[in-house]
CSV table of C-alpha atoms (C1' of nucleotides) in Angstrom, one decimal:
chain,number,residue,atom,x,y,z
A,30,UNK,CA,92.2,134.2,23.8
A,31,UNK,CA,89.6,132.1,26.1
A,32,UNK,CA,85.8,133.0,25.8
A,33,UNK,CA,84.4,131.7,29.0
A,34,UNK,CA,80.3,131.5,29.8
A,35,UNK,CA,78.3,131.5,32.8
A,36,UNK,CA,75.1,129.9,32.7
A,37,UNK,CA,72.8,131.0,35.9
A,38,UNK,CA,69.7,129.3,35.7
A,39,UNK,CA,66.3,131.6,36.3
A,40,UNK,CA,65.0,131.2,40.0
A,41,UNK,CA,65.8,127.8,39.7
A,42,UNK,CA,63.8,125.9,42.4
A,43,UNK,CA,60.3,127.9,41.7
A,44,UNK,CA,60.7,127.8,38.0
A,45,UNK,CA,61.6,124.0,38.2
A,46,UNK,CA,58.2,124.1,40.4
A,47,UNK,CA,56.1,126.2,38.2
A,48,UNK,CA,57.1,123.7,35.7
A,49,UNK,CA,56.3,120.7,36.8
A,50,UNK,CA,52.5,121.9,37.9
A,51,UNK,CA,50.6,123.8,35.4
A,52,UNK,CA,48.2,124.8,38.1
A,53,UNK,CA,50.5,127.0,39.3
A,54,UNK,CA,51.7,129.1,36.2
A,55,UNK,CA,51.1,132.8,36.9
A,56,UNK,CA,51.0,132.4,40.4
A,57,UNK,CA,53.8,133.9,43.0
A,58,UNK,CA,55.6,130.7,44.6
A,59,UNK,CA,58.1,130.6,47.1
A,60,UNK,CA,60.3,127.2,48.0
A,61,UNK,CA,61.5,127.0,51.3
A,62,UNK,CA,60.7,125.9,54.7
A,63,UNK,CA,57.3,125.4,56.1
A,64,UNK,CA,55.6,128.8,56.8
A,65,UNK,CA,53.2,127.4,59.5
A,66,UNK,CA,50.6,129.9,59.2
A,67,UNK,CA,53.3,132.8,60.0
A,68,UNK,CA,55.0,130.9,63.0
A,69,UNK,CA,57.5,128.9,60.8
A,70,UNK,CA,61.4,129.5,61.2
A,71,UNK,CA,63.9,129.2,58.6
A,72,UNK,CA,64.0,131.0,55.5
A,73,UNK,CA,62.9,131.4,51.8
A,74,UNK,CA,65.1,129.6,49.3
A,75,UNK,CA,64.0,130.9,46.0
A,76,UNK,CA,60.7,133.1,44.9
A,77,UNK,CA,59.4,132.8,41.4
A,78,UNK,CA,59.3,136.4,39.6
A,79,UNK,CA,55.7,136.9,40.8
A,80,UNK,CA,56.5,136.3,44.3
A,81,UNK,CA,59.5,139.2,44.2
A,82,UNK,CA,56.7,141.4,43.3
A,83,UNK,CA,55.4,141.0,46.6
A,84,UNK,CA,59.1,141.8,48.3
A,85,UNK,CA,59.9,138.1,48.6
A,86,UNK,CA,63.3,136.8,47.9
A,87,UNK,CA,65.7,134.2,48.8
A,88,UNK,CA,66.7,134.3,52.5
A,89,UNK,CA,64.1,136.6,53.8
A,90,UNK,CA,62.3,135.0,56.9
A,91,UNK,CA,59.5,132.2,56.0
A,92,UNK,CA,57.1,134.6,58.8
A,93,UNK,CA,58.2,137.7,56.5
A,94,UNK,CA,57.3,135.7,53.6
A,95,UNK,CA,54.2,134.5,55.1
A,96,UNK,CA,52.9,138.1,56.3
A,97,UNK,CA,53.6,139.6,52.4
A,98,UNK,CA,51.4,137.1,51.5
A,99,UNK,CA,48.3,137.6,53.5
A,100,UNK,CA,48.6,141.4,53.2
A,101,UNK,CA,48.3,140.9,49.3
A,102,UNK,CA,45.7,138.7,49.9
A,103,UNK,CA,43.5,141.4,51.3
A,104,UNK,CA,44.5,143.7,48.6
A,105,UNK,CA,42.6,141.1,46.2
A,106,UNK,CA,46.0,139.4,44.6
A,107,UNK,CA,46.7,135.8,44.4
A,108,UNK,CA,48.1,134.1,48.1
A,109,UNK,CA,51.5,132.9,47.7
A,110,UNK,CA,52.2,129.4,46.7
A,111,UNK,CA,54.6,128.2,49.8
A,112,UNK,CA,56.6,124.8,48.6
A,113,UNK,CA,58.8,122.6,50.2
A,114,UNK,CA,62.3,122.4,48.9
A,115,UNK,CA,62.7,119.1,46.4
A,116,UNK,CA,66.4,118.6,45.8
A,117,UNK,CA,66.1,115.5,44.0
A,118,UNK,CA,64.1,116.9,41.5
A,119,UNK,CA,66.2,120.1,41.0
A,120,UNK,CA,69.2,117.4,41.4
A,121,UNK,CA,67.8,115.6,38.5
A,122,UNK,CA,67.3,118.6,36.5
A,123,UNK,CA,70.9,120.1,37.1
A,124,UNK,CA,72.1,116.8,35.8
A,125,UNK,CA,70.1,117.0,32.6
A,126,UNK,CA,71.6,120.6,31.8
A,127,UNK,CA,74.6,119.3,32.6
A,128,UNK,CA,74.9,116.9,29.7
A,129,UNK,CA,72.7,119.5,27.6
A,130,UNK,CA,75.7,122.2,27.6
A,131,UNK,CA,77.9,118.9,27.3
A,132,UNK,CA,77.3,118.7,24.0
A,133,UNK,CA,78.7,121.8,23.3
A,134,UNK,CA,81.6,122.1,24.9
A,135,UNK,CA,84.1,119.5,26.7
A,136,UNK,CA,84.9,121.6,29.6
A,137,UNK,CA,81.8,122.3,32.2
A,138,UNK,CA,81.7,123.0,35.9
A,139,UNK,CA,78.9,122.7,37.5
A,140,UNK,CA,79.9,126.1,40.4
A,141,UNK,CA,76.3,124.9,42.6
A,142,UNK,CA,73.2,123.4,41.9
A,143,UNK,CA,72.2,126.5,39.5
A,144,UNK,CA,75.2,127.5,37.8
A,145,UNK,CA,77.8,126.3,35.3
A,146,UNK,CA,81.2,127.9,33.6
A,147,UNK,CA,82.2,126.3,30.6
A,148,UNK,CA,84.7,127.2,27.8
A,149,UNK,CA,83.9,128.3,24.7
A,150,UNK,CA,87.6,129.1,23.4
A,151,UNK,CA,87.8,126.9,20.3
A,152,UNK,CA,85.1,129.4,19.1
A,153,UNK,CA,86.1,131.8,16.2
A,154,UNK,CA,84.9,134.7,17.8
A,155,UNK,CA,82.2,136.1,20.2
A,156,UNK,CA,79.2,136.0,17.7
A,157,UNK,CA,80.3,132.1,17.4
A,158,UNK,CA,79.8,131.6,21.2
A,159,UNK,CA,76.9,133.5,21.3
A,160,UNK,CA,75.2,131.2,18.5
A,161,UNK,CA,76.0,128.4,20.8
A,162,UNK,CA,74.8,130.1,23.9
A,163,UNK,CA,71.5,130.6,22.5
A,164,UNK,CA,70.9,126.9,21.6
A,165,UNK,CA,71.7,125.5,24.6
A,166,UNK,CA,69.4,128.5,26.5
A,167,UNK,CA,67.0,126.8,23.5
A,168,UNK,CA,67.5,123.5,24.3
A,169,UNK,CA,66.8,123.8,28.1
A,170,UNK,CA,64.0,125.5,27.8
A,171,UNK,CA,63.1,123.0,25.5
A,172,UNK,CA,63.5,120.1,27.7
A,173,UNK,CA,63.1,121.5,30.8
A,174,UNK,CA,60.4,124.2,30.4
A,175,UNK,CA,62.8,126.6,31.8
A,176,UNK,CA,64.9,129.6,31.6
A,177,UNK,CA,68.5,130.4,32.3
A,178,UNK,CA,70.7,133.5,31.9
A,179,UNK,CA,74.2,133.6,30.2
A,180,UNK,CA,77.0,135.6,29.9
A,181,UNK,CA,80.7,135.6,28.0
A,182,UNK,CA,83.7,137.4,28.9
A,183,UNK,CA,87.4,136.6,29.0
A,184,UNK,CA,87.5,135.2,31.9
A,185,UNK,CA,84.9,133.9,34.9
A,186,UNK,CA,84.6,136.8,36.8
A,187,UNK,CA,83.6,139.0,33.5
A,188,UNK,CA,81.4,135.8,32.2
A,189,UNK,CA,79.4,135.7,36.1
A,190,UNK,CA,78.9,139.5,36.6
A,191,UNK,CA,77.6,139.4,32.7
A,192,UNK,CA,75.3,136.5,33.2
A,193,UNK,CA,73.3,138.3,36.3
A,194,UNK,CA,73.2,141.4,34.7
A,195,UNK,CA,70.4,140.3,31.9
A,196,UNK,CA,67.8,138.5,34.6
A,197,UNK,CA,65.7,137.1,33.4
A,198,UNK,CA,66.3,135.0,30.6
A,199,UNK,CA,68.9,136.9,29.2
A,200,UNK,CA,72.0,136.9,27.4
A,201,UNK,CA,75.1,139.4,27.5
A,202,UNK,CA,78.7,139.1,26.4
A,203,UNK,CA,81.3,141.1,27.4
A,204,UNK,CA,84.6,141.3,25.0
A,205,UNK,CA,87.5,141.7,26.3
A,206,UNK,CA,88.2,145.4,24.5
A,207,UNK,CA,84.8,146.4,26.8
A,208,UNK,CA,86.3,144.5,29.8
A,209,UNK,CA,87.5,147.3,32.3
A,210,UNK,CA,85.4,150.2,31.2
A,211,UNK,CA,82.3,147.5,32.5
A,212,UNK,CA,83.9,146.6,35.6
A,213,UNK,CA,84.9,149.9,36.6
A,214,UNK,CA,81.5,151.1,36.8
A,215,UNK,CA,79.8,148.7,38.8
A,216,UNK,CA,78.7,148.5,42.5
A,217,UNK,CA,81.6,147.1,44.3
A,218,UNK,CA,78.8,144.8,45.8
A,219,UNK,CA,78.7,143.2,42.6
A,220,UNK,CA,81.8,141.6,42.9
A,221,UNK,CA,81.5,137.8,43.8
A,222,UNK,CA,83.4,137.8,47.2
A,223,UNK,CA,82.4,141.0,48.2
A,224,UNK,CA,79.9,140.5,50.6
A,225,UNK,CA,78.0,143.0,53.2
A,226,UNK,CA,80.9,143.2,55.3
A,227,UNK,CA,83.6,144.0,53.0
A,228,UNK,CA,81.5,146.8,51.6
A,229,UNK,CA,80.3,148.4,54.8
A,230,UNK,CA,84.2,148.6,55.1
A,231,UNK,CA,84.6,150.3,52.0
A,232,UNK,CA,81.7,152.4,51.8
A,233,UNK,CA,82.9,154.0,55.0
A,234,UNK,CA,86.2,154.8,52.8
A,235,UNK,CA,83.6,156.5,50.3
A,236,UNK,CA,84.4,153.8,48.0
A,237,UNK,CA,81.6,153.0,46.4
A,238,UNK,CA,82.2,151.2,42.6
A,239,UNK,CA,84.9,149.5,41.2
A,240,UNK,CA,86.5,152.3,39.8
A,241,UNK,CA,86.9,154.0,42.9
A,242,UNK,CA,88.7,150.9,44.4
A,243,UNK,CA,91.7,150.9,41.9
A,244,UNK,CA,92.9,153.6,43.9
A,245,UNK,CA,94.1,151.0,46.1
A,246,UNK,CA,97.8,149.1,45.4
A,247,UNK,CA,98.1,145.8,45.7
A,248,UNK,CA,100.2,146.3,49.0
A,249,UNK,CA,97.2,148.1,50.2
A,250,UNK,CA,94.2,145.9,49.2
A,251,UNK,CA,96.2,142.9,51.0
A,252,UNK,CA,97.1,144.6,54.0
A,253,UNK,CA,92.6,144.9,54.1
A,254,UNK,CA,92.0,141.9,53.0
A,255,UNK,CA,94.5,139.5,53.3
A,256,UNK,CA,95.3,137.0,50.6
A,257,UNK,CA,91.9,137.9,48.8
A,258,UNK,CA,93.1,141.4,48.0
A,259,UNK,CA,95.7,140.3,46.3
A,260,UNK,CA,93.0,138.1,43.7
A,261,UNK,CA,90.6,141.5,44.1
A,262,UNK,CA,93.4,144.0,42.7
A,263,UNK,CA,93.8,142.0,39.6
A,264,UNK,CA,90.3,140.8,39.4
A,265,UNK,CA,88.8,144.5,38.8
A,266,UNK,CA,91.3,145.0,36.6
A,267,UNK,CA,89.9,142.3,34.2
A,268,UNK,CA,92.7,139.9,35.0
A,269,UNK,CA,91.5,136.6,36.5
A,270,UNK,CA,93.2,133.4,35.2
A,271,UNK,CA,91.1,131.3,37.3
A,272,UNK,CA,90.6,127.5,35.7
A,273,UNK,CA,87.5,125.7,34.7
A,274,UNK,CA,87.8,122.6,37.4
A,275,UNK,CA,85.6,119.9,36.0
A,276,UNK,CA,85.9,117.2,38.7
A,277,UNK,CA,85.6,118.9,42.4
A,278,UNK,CA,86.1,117.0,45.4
A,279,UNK,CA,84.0,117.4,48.2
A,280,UNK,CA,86.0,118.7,51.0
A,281,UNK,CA,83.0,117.9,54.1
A,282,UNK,CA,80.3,116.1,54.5
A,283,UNK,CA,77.7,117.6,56.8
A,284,UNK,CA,74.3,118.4,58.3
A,285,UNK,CA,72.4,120.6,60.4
A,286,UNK,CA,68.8,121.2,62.1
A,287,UNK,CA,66.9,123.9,63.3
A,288,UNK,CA,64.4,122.6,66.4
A,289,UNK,CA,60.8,123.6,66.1
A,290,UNK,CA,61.3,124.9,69.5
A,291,UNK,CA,64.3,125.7,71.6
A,292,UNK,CA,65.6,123.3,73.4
A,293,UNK,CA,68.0,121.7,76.2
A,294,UNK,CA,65.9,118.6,76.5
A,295,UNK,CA,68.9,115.8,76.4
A,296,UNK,CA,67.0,113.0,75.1
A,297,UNK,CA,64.9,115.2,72.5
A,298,UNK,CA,68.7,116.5,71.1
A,299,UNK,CA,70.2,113.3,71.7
A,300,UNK,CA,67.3,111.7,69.1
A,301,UNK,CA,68.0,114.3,66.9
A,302,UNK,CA,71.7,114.2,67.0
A,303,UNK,CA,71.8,110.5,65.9
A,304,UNK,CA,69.4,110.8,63.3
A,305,UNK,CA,71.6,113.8,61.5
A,306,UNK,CA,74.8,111.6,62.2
A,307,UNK,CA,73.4,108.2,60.5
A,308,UNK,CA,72.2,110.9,57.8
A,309,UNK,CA,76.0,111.8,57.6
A,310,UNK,CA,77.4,109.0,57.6
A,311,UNK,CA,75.2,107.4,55.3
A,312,UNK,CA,76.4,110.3,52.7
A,313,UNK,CA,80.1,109.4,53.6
A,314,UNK,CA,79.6,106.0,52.7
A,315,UNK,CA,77.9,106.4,49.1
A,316,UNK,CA,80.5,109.4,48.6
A,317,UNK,CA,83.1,106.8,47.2
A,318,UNK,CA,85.6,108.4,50.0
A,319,UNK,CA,87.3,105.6,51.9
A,320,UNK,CA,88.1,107.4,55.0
A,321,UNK,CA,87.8,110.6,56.9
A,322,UNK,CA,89.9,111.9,60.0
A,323,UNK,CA,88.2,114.9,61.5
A,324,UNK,CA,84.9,115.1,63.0
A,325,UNK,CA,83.1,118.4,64.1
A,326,UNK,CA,79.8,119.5,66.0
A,327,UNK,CA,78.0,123.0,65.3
A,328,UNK,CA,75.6,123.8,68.1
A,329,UNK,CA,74.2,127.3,68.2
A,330,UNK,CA,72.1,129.0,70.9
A,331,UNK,CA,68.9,130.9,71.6
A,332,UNK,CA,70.5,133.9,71.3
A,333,UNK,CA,72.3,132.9,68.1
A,334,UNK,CA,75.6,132.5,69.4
A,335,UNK,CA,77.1,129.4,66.9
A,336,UNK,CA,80.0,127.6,68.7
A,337,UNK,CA,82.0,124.6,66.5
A,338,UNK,CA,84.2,122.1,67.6
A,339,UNK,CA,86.5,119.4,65.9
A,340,UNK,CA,88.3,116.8,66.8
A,341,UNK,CA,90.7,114.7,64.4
A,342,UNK,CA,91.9,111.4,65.0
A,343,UNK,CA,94.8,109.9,65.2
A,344,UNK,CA,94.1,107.8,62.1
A,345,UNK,CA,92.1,107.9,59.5
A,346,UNK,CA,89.2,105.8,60.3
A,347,UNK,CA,85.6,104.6,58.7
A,348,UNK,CA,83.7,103.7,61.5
A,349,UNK,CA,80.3,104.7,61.8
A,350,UNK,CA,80.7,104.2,66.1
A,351,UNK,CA,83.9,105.9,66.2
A,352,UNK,CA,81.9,108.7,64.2
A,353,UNK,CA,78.9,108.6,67.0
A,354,UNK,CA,81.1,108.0,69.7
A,355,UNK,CA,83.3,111.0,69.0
A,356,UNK,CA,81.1,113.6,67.9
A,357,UNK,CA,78.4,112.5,70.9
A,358,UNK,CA,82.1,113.4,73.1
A,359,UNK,CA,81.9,117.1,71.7
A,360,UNK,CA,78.4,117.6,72.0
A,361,UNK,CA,78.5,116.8,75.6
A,362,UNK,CA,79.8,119.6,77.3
A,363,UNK,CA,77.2,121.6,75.7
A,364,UNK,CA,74.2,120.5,77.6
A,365,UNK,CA,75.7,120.9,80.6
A,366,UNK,CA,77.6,123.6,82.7
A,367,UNK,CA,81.2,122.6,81.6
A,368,UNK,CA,80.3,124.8,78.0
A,369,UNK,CA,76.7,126.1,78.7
A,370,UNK,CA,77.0,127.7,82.3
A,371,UNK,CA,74.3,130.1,81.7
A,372,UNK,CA,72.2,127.1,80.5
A,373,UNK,CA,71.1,128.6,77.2
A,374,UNK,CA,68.3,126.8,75.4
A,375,UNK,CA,69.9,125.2,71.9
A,376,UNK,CA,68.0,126.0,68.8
A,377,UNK,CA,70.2,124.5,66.1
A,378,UNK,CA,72.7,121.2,66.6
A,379,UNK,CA,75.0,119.9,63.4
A,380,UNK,CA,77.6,117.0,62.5
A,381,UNK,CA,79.9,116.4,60.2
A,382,UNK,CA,82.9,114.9,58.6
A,383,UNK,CA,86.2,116.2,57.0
A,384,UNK,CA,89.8,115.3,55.7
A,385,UNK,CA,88.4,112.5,53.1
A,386,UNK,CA,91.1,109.7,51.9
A,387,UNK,CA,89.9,108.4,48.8
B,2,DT,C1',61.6,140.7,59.7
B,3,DC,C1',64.3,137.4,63.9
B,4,DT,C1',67.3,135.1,61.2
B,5,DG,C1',67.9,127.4,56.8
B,6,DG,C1',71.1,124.3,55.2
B,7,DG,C1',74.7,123.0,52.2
B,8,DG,C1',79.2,124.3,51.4
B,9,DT,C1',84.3,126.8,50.5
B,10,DC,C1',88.2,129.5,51.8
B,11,DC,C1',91.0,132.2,54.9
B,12,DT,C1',93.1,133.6,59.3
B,13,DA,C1',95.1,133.7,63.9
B,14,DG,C1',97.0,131.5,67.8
B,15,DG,C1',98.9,127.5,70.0
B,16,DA,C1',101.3,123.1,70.0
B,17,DC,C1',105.0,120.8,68.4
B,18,DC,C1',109.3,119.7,66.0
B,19,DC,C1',114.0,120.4,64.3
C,15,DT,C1',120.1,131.4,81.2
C,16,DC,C1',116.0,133.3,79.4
C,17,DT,C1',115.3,132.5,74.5
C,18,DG,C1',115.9,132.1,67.1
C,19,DG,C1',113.6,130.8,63.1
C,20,DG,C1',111.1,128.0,60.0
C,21,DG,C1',107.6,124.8,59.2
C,22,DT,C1',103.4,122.0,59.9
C,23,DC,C1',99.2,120.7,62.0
C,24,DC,C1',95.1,121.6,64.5
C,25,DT,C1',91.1,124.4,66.1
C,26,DA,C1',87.7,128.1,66.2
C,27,DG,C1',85.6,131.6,64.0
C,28,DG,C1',84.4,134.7,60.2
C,29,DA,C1',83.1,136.1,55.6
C,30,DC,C1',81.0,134.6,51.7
C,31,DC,C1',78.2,132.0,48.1
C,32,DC,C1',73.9,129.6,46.4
DNA sequence: TCTGGGGTCCTAGGACCC
DNA sequence: TCTGGGGTCCTAGGACCC
């Protein structure tokens, strides 16, 4: 029988934060982009505990963020701490509890920059794998001066759902006897994969938890969802064979930015263009990849319209001209007429790369 | 409230080939 | 003369996740 955990570390970025500056300890703090004294754009990445006091959380608006703020500055609380995002740092930390849970058990993968699945099968039994949960929770907080949350199940949809369900700092294992009767009563939101559109879908169905879904056959649930509702009927029935993949390969390599201001200023987005494409490229060439074939533009309008476009070469190449040269071709017709009659101001531009070769 | 940036996976339609 | 079936590749877009 597999025992699988999921390790989801605490508000990751502002806890890394709170960490590393004393100062701040106690204080709400929110990483993310610059909130400009209420006229930043872009969004929050992660809010500390304190900070979701005050309604913050990840992907609300920076303004939003910004206005919480000043509003409980005038009821006499603490302003919020606003932080730039640090990935190297939380990059160097992700690698250290890497090799922490390492130790413990040969087969980790990191699933983002916050979370790892690992197998604890060789374990007798589930008070075993919880004795080793708890030390490596120990040992990162040790190290690291944070805390993580992590759960066991039979699988890694049981050992996910558990892991989120004792936030902070917590700790929750699932057996396998327990395994159905859990799922069934659960939000049908709280299935990784369903997202806000699937369950606007099936809350207009009056479905509303898990248990109402199994009403659905399998026949049924794919004709909805397509291949993924064949994974979902098994899934909330406690089935999910899904490996542990230790070694993924990146599939693209890209990059995106937001303009201050809206733009179709050609030399402004030209600039910026070929400073996100040397940015790309340089990734591409410390990725260890030796080739790619496809390249693609994102450009996305005023009015939030998001048009892509890809090209892929007749062979695989590694030129860093033929890169420029062909993603500069598919930006093009964007600044003009040919794709932008209405001559729509751009806010966002993006490159990237695709269909490595190693 | 006015919406980041990094990704993954899936689908549908068209081109093309045998 | 007016039209099969299977397969693969490519592109654009959508949903989702952190």
């Amino acid at each position: 029988m597999r025992i699988i955990a999921h390790l989801d570390m605490d508000a990751f970025f502002a806890s890394l934060e709170e960490a590393g500056s004393p100062i701040f300890k106690g204080l709400p703090i929110a990483v993310g982009s610059d909130p400009k004294n209420g006229q930043g754009r872009g969004v929050v990445s992660t809010a500390n505990y304190k900070a979701r006091e005050y309604g913050i959380h990840s992907a609300l608006p920076i303004s939003k963020a910004w206005q919480l703020s000043q509003i409980a500055k005038v009821e006499g609380k603490p302003e919020v701490v606003f932080l730039p995002v640090d990935f190297e740092r939380y990059n160097k930390a992700h690698e250290e509890i890497f090799e922490i849970i390492k130790k413990y058990s040969d087969l980790v993968e990191p699933a983002s920059i916050d979370e790892f699945y690992f197998d604890l099968s060789f374990s007798k039994n589930y008070k075993e794998a919880k004795k080793i949960c708890f030390r490596i929770k120990q040992e990162i907080k040790e190290e690291l001066k944070v805390t993580c949350s992590v759960g066991l199940g039979l699988n890694k949809l049981i050992a996910k759902i558990s892991a989120g369900m004792k936030k902070p700092d917590g700790f929750l294992a699932v057996p396998e006897k327990d395994a159905e009767k859990f799922l069934e009563l659960l939000p049908i939101r709280e299935i990784p994969g369903i997202g806000p559109k699937t369950e606007e879908k099936f809350n207009k169905l009056g479905i509303k938890i898990v248990k109402d879904l199994k009403k659905f056959s399998v026949e049924e649930l794919h004709k909805m969802l397509g291949k993924w509702g064949i994974d979902l009927y098994y899934k909330i029935r406690g089935v999910d064979d899904s490996e542990i993949v230790e070694n993924k390969e990146a599939k693209s390599i890209g990059e995106q930015i937001t303009f201050e201001q809206n733009t179709l200023n050609s030399i402004y987005i030209g600039e910026a263009f070929e400073n996100i494409c040397k940015s790309v490229f340089k990734r591409f060439m410390t990725s260890g990849f030796k080739s790619f074939r496809t390249v693609g533009i994102t450009v996305r309008f005023s009015d939030f319209e998001t048009k892509t476009t890809a090209k892929t070469l007749k062979k695989p190449s590694s030129s860093k001209k033929e890169f420029e040269l062909e993603t500069m071709k598919l930006l093009l017709p964007y600044l003009d007429k040919r794709k932008n009659p209405k001559k729509k101001l751009i806010r966002l531009i993006g490159a990237k790369l695709e269909k490595f070769k190693s």
